[in-house]
PDB file of C-alpha atoms in Angstrom:
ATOM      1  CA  UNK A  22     -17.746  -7.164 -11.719  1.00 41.00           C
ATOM      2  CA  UNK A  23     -18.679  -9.929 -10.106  1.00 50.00           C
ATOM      3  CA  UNK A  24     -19.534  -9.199  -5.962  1.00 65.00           C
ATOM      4  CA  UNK A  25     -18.717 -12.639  -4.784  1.00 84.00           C
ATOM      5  CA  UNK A  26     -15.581 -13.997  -2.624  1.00 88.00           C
ATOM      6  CA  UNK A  27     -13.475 -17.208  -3.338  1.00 92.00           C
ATOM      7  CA  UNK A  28     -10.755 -18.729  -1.642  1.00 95.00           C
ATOM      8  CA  UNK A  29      -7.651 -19.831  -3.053  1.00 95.00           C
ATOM      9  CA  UNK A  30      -4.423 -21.374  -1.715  1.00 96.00           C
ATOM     10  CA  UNK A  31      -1.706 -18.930  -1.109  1.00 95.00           C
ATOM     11  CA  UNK A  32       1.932 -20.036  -2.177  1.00 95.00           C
ATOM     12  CA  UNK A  33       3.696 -17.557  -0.122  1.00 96.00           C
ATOM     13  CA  UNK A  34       4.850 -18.142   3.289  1.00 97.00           C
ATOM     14  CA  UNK A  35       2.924 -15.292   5.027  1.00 98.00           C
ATOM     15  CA  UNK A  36       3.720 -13.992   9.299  1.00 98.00           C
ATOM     16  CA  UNK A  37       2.062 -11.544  11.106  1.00 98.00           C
ATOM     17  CA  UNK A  38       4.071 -10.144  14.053  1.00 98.00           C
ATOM     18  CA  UNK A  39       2.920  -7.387  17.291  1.00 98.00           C
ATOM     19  CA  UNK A  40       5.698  -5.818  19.093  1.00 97.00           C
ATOM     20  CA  UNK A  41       8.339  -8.104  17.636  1.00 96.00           C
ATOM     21  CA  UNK A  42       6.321 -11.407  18.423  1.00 97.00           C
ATOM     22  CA  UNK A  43       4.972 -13.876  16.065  1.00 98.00           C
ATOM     23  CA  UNK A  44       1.759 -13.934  16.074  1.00 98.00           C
ATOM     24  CA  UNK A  45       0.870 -16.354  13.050  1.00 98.00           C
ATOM     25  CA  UNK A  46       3.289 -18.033  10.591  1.00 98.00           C
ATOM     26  CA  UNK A  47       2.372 -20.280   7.617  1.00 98.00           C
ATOM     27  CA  UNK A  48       3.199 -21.453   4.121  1.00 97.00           C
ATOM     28  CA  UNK A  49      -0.714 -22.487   4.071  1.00 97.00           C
ATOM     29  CA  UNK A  50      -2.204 -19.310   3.811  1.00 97.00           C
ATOM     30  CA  UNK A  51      -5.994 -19.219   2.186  1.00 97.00           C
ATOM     31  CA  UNK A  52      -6.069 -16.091   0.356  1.00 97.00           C
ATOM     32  CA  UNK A  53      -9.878 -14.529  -0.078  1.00 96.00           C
ATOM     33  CA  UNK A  54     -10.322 -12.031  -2.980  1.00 92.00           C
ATOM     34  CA  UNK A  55     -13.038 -10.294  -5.255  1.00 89.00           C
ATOM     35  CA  UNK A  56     -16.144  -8.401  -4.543  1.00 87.00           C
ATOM     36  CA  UNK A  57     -14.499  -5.457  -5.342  1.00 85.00           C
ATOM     37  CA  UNK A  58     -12.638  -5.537  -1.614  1.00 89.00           C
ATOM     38  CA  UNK A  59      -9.481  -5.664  -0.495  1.00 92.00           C
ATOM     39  CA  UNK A  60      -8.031  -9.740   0.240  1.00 96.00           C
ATOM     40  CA  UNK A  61      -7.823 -11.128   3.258  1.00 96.00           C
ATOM     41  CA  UNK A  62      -5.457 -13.813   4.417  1.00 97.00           C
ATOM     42  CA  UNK A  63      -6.660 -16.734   6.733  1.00 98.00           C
ATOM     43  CA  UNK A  64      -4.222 -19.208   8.789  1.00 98.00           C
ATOM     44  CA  UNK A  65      -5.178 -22.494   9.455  1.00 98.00           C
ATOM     45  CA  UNK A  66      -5.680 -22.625  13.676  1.00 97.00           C
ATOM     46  CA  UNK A  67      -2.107 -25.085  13.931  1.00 97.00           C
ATOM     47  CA  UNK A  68      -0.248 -22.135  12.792  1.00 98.00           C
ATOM     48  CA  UNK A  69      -1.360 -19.430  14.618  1.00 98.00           C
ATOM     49  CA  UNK A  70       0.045 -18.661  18.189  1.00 98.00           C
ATOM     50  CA  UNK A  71      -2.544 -19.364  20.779  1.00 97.00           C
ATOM     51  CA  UNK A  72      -1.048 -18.584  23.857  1.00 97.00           C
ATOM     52  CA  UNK A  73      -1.596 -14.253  22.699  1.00 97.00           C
ATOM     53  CA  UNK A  74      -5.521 -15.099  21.979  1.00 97.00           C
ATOM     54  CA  UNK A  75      -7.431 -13.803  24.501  1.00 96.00           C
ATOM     55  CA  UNK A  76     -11.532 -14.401  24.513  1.00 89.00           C
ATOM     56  CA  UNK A  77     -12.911 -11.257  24.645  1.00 84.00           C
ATOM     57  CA  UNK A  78     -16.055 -12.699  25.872  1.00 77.00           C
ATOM     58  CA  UNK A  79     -18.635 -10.673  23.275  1.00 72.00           C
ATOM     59  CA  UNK A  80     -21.527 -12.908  22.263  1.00 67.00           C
ATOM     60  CA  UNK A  81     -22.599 -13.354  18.158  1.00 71.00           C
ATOM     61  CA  UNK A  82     -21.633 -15.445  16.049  1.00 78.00           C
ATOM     62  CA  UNK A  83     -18.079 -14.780  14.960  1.00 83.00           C
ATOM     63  CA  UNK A  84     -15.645 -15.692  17.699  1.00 91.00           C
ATOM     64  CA  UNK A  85     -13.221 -12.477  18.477  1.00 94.00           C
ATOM     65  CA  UNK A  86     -10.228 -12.112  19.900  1.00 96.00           C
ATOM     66  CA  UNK A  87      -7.851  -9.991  21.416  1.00 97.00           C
ATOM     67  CA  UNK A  88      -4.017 -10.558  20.981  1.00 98.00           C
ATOM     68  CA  UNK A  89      -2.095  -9.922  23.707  1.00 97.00           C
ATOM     69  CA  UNK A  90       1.625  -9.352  24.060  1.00 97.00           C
ATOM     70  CA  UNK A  91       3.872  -8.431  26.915  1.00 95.00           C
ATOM     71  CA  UNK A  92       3.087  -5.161  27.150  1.00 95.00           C
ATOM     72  CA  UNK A  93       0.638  -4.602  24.646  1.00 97.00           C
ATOM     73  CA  UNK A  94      -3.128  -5.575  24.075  1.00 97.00           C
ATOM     74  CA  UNK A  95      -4.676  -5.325  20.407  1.00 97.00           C
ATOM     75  CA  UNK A  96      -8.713  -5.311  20.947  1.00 96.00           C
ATOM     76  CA  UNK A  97     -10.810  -7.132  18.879  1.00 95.00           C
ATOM     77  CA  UNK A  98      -7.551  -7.900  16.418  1.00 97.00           C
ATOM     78  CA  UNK A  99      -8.379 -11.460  15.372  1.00 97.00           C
ATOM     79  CA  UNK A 100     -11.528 -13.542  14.389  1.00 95.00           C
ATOM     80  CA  UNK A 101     -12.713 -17.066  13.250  1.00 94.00           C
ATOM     81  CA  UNK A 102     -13.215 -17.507   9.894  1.00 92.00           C
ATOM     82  CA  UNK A 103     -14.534 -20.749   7.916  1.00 88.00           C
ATOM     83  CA  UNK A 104     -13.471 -24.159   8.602  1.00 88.00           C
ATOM     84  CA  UNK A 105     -11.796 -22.823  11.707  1.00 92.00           C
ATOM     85  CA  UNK A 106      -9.257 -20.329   9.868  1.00 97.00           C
ATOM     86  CA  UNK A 107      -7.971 -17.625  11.605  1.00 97.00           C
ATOM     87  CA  UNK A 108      -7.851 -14.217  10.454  1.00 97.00           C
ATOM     88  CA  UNK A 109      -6.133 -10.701  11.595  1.00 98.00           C
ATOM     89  CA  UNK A 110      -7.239  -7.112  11.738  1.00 97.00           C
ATOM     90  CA  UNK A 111      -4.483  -5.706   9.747  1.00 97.00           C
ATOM     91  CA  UNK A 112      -4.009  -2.214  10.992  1.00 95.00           C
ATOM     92  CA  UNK A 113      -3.967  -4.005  14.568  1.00 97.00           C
ATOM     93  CA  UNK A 114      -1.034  -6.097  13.651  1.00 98.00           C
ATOM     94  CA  UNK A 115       2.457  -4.078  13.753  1.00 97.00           C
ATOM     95  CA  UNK A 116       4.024  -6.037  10.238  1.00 97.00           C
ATOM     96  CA  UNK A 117       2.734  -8.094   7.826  1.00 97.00           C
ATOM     97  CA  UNK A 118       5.386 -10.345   5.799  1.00 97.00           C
ATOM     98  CA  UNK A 119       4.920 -12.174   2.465  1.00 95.00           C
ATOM     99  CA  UNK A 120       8.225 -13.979   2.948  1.00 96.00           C
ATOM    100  CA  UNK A 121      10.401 -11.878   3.864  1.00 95.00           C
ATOM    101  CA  UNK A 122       9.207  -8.911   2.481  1.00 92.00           C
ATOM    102  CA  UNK A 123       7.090  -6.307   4.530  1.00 94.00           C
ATOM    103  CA  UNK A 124       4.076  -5.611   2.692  1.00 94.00           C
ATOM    104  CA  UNK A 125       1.559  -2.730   3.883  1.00 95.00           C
ATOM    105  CA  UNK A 126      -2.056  -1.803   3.933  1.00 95.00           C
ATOM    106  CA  UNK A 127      -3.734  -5.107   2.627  1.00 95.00           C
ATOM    107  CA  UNK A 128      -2.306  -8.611   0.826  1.00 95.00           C
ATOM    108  CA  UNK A 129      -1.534  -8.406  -2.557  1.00 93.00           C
ATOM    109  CA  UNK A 130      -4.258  -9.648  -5.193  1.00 92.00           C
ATOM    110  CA  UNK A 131      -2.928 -12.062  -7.198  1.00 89.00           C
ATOM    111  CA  UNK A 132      -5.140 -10.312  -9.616  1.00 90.00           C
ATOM    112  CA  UNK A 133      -3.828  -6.665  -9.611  1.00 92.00           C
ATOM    113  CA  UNK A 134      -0.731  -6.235 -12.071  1.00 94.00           C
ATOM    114  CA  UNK A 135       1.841  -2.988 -12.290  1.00 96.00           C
ATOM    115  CA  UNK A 136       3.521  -2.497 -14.718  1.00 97.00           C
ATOM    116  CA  UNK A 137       6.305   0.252 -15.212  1.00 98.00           C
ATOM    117  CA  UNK A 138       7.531   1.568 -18.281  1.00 97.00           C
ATOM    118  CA  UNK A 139      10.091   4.671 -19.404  1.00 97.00           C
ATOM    119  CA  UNK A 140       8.115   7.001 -22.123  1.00 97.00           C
ATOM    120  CA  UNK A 141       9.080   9.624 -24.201  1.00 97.00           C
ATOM    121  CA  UNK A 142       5.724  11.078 -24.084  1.00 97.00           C
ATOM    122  CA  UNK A 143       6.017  14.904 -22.908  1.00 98.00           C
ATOM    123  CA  UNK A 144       4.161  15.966 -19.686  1.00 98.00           C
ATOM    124  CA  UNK A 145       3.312  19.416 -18.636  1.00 98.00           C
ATOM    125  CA  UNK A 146       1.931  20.172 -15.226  1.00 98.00           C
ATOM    126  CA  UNK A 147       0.543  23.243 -14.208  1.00 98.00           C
ATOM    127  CA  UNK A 148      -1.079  24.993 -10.813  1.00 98.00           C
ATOM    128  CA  UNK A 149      -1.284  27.859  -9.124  1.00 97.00           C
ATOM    129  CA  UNK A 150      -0.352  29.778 -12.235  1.00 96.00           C
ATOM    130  CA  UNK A 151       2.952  28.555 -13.057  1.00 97.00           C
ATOM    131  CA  UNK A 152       4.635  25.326 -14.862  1.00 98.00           C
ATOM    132  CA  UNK A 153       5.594  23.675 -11.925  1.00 98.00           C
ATOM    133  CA  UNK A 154       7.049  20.356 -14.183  1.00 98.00           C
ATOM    134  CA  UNK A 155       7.892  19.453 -17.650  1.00 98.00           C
ATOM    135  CA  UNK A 156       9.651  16.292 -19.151  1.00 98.00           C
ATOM    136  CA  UNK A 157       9.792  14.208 -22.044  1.00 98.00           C
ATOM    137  CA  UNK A 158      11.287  11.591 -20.215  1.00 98.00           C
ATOM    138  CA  UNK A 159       8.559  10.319 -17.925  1.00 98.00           C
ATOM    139  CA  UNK A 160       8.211   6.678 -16.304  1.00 98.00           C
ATOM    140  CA  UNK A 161       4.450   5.123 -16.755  1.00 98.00           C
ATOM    141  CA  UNK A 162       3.075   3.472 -14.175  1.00 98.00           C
ATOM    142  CA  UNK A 163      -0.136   1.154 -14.999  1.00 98.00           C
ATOM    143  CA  UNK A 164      -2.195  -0.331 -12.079  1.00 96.00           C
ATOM    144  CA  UNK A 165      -5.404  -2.956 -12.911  1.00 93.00           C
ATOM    145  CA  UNK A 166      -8.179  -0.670 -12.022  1.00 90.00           C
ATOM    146  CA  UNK A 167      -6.111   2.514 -11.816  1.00 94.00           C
ATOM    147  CA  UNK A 168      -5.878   5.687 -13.821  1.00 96.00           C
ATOM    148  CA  UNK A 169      -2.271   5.760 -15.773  1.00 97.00           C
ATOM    149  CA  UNK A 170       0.337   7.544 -13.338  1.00 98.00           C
ATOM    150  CA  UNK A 171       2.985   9.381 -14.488  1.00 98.00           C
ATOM    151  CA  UNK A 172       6.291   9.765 -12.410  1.00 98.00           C
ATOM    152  CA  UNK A 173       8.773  12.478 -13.143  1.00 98.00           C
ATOM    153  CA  UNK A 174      12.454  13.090 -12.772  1.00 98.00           C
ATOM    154  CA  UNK A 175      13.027  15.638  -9.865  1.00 97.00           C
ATOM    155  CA  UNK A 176      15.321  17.755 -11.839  1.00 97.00           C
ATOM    156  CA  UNK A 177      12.538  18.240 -14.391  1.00 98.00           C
ATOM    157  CA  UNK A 178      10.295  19.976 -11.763  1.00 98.00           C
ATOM    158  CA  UNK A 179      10.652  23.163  -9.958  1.00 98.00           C
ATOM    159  CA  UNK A 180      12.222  21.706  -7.224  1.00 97.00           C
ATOM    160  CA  UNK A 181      12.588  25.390  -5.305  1.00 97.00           C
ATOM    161  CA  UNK A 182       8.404  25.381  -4.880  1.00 98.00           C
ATOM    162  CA  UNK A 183       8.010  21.861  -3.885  1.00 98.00           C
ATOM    163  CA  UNK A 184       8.326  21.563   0.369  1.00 98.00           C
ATOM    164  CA  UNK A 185       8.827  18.111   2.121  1.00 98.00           C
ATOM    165  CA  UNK A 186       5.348  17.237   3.556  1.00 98.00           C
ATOM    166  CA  UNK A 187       5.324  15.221   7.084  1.00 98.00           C
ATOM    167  CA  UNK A 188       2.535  12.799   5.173  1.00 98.00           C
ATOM    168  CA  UNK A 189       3.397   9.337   4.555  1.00 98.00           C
ATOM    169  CA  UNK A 190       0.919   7.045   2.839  1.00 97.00           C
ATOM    170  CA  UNK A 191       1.504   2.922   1.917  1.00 96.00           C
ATOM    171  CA  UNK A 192       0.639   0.947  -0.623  1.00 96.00           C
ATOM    172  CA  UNK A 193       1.083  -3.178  -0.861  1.00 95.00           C
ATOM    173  CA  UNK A 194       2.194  -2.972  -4.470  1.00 95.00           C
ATOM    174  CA  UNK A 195       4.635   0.011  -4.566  1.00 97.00           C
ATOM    175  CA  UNK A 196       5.610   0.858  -0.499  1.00 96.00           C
ATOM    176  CA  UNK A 197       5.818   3.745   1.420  1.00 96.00           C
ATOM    177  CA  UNK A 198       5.375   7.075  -0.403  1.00 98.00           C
ATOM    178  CA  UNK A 199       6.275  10.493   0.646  1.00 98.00           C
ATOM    179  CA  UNK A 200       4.945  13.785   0.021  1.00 98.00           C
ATOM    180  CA  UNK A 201       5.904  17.714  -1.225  1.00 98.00           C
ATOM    181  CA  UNK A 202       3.924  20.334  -0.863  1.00 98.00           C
ATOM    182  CA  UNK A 203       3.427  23.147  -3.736  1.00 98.00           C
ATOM    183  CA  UNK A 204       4.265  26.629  -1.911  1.00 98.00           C
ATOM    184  CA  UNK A 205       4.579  29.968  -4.879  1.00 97.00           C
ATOM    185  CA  UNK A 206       4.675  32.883  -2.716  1.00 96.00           C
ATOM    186  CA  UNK A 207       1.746  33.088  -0.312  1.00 97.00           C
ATOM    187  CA  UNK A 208      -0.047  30.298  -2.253  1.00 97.00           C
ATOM    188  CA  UNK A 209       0.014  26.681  -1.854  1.00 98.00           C
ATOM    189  CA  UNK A 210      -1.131  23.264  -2.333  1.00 98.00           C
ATOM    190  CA  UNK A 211      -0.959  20.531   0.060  1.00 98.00           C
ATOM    191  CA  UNK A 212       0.588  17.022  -0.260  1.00 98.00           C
ATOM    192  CA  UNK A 213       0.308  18.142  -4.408  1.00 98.00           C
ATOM    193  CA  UNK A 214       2.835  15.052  -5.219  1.00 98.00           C
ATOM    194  CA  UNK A 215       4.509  11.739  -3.647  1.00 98.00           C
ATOM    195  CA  UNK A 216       7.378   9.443  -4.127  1.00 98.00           C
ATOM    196  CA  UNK A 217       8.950   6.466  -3.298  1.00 98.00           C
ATOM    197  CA  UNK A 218      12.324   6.353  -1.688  1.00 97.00           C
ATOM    198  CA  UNK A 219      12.753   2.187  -1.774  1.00 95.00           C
ATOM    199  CA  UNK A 220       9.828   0.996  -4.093  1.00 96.00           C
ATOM    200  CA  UNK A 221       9.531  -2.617  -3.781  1.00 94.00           C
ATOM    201  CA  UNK A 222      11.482  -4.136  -6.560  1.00 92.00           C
ATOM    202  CA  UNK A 223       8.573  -4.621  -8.958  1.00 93.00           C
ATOM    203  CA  UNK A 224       8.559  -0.749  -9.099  1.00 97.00           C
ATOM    204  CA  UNK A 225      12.483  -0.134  -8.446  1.00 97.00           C
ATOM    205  CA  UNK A 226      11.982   2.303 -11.603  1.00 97.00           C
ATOM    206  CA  UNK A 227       9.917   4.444  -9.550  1.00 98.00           C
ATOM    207  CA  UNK A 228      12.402   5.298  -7.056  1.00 98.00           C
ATOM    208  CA  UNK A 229      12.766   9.195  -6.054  1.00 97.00           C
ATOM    209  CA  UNK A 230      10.282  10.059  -9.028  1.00 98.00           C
ATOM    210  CA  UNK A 231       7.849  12.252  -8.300  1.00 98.00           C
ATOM    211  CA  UNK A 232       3.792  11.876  -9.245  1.00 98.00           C
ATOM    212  CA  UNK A 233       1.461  14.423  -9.157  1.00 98.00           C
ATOM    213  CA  UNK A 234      -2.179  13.816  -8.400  1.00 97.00           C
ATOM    214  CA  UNK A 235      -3.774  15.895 -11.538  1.00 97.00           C
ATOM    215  CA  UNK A 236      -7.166  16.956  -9.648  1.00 97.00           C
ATOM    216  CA  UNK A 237      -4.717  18.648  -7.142  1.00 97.00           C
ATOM    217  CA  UNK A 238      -3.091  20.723 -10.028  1.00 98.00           C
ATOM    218  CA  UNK A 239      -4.586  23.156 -12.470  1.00 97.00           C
ATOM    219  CA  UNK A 240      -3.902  21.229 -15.655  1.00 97.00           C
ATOM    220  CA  UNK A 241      -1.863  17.895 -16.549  1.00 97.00           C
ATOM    221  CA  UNK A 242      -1.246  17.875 -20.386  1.00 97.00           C
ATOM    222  CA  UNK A 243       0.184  14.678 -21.940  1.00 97.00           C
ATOM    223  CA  UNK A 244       1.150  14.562 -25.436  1.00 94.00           C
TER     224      UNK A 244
END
C-alpha cells in the first residue's frame, strides 16, 4: 500500500453546516485520499463563508481558524490547505452533506466499495455458554479492507437475552448503528452486536439486522 496522498476533483456538491449555518458549500470539492487515512475534503476559499473565520492568532505555518457562529465558537475547526483550499475539522462541524445526504465520521473514498448480498450460508453464534443466534438466511456484507460481516434476522436470535445498549456508533458508508447488549442470568457482554435502523440506501438490506462482532462472542461458525 502505497503511503502517499493525491488529490482528485470531487463531483458531489459537498456543505458543511454549525448550528444550522452554512459554513462552506461547493460543487468543487478537491477530495484527498490514500496513505492508508481517512479523505479529506478541501473547498476552494470563494466558497467558503468568511465572515465565521476567526484568526486565532497561533504562529506556524498552517493558518488556523476558529469558526464562529451566533452562539457558538468551534476552536481550531478550520485550516489552509494547498493552493489556498480550505479545509474543516470534521468532528468540529455539526453535519456534513454530500448532496443532500448526511454522511458521518469522514468523506467517502471513492475507493472503498460495499457490497450486500442475501446467503444461504448457515451461521451459528455462540457466548457465554449458550446459542445466542442461528440462521441460514443471513445477509453478507463485504467492505474493501474489511473482514466479511454477517447480519442476521432478529427473529433468528434470542431476542429475550439481547438488551438495548445506549451506544451509538457512525459510519460514512452504512449510518448510524445501534447496539444490544448480551445479558444470561448474572452474565453479560457489552455492546455484543449493532444494527442499523435507516442504512443509507446502498445498504437498505441491512436494515434492523443484527451483526455480531465475533471476538466479543465465544465462537462464530459459518458453514
Amino acid at each position: 500500500m502505497t503511503n502517499s496522498r493525491e488529490w482528485m476533483a470531487s463531483p458531489k456538491r459537498i456543505r458543511v453546516l454549525l448550528r444550522g449555518r452554512t459554513v462552506a458549500d461547493s460543487n468543487q470539492v478537491m477530495l484527498e485520499h490514500g496513505g492508508g487515512r481517512p479523505p479529506l475534503y478541501w473547498f476552494p476559499p470563494d466558497d467558503v463563508d468568511h465572515r465565521l473565520l476567526v484568526d486565532t492568532g497561533a504562529g506556524g505555518k498552517t493558518v488556523v481558524w476558529d469558526v464562529e457562529v451566533p452562539g457558538h465558537r468551534a476552536l481550531r475547526a478550520a485550516y489552509a490547505g494547498e493552493q489556498g483550499y480550505i479545509g474543516f475539522v470534521w468532528g468540529r462541524m455539526d453535519m456534513w452533506l454530500e448532496e443532500d445526504e448526511e454522511v458521518f465520521v469522514h468523506p467517502r473514498d471513492p475507493f472503498v466499495r460495499v457490497d450486500v448480498v442475501r446467503s444461504s450460508r448457515s451461521i451459528r453464534i455462540e457466548a457465554l455458554g449458550e446459542v445466542i443466534a442461528e440462521t441460514r438466511r443471513p445477509t453478507l456484507l463485504f467492505e474493501t479492507g474489511l473482514p466479511t460481516r454477517y447480519y442476521l434476522p432478529l427473529i433468528d436470535t434470542r431476542v429475550d437475552w439481547l438488551k438495548p445498549s445506549d451506544t451509538v456508533t457512525r459510519c460514512p458508508y452504512k449510518g448510524e448503528a445501534h447496539y444490544y447488549s448480551l445479558r444470561i442470568g448474572e452474565q453479560s457482554i457489552d455492546d455484543v452486536c449493532w444494527y442499523y435502523r435507516y442504512p443509507t440506501q446502498e445498504v437498505a438490506a441491512i436494515a434492523g439486522l443484527v451483526c455480531f462482532y465475533p471476538e466479543r462472542v465465544d465462537s462464530l461458525l459459518v458453514e
